[in-house]
Amino acid sequence: MNVKQTLDTKGLSCPMPIVKTKKAMDGLASGGILEVLATDKGAVNDLSAWSKSSGHELLDHKEEDGVFKFYIQKG
Amino acid sequence: MEQTQDKSTMVVFSGDLDKAMASFIIATGAAAMGKQVTMFFTFWGLNILRKEEYVNVKKTFMDKMFAKMMPRGPEKLGISKMNYGGLGGKMMKYTMKKKNIVTLKELIEMAQDLDVKMVACTMSMDVMGITKDELIDGLDYAGVASYLADADESKINLFI
């Protein structure tokens, strides 16, 4: 996967992960992939919902050592 | 990108710290999801938008009393339950800081940064004797028709 940019939101709570993700996404070109790191327990549901209603595609997400990793492709 | 510009509207009636935080979390979240957000501040909600410093404006005796009794800005608000004369609010802020939760003041700045439209209800301003000079910059001033027109076009409309 060709990740264009990584955004670290570890330690941040709602609504910071989605607000920061939005800002980072604004800077990407269509088709670009953003990697988001988060520790907020609501992040899986929140970033899925955010991607869906903002017109982006959540390609994959996984958890490693308590850190969630998301790969979102700009729509 | 297929982004629908739908609107969200909110009436912020409460001047409690917890409710104000909930309002701004929803508002910034909605803005991050690409929605056009309008927050309409009325009655106690106006206190959230007050400048922290004292602003010298000519007022009637009643208005002065009101201004003295009401909290000046986001740092001075109490919580809606278990406030215990401000102690509860202090405890809440302490624990939020420890858990790295964003403060109300930061949320307000973020909302402005995300172009959330904040409207102060001019009728409530009259009732409570609050003038434009005492409120933060970047606000709109309007009444019920303006709110209803925005609410009409909104899919999400809350009263907090």
XYZ file of C-alpha atoms in Angstrom, chain A residues 2-75:
74
model
C 1.350 3.341 -1.036
C 0.880 5.473 2.060
C 1.305 9.163 1.309
C 1.211 10.477 4.842
C 0.990 9.264 8.433
C -1.039 11.074 11.063
C -0.397 10.332 14.713
C -3.384 10.918 17.000
C -2.210 8.615 19.797
C -3.352 9.801 23.207
C -5.963 12.135 21.765
C -9.633 11.718 22.551
C -12.844 12.506 20.709
C -13.256 14.644 18.593
C -9.535 15.221 17.908
C -8.826 12.095 15.809
C -11.478 12.930 13.214
C -10.771 16.658 13.241
C -7.070 16.004 12.616
C -7.848 13.331 10.040
C -10.041 15.787 8.165
C -7.317 18.401 8.117
C -4.685 15.921 6.962
C -7.029 14.573 4.300
C -7.672 18.078 2.957
C -3.991 18.239 2.059
C -3.983 15.007 0.049
C -4.810 14.576 -3.609
C -7.687 12.298 -4.624
C -6.619 8.643 -4.432
C -3.926 9.360 -1.850
C -3.748 7.083 1.159
C -3.541 8.428 4.692
C -2.375 6.286 7.576
C -3.915 7.271 10.920
C -2.647 6.034 14.269
C -5.028 6.255 17.219
C -5.486 4.956 20.733
C -9.009 6.271 21.344
C -11.249 3.264 21.963
C -13.996 4.764 19.830
C -11.681 5.281 16.876
C -12.681 2.138 14.953
C -16.330 3.107 14.795
C -15.608 6.801 14.489
C -13.135 6.683 11.637
C -15.290 4.146 9.762
C -18.263 6.485 10.070
C -16.177 9.517 9.203
C -14.754 7.890 6.066
C -18.174 6.756 4.931
C -19.942 10.068 5.320
C -17.038 12.123 4.012
C -16.820 10.105 0.807
C -13.494 8.390 1.489
C -12.693 4.702 1.610
C -11.407 2.960 4.695
C -9.201 0.348 3.020
C -8.002 -1.444 6.109
C -7.600 -1.152 9.837
C -5.762 -3.227 12.392
C -4.636 -3.134 15.976
C -1.021 -3.502 17.034
C 0.029 -3.265 20.681
C -3.005 -1.227 21.620
C -2.582 1.186 18.712
C -5.172 1.264 15.954
C -3.918 1.796 12.442
C -6.207 3.003 9.710
C -5.614 3.290 5.980
C -7.986 5.723 4.351
C -8.006 6.505 0.664
C -9.185 9.933 -0.348
C -12.329 9.798 -2.482
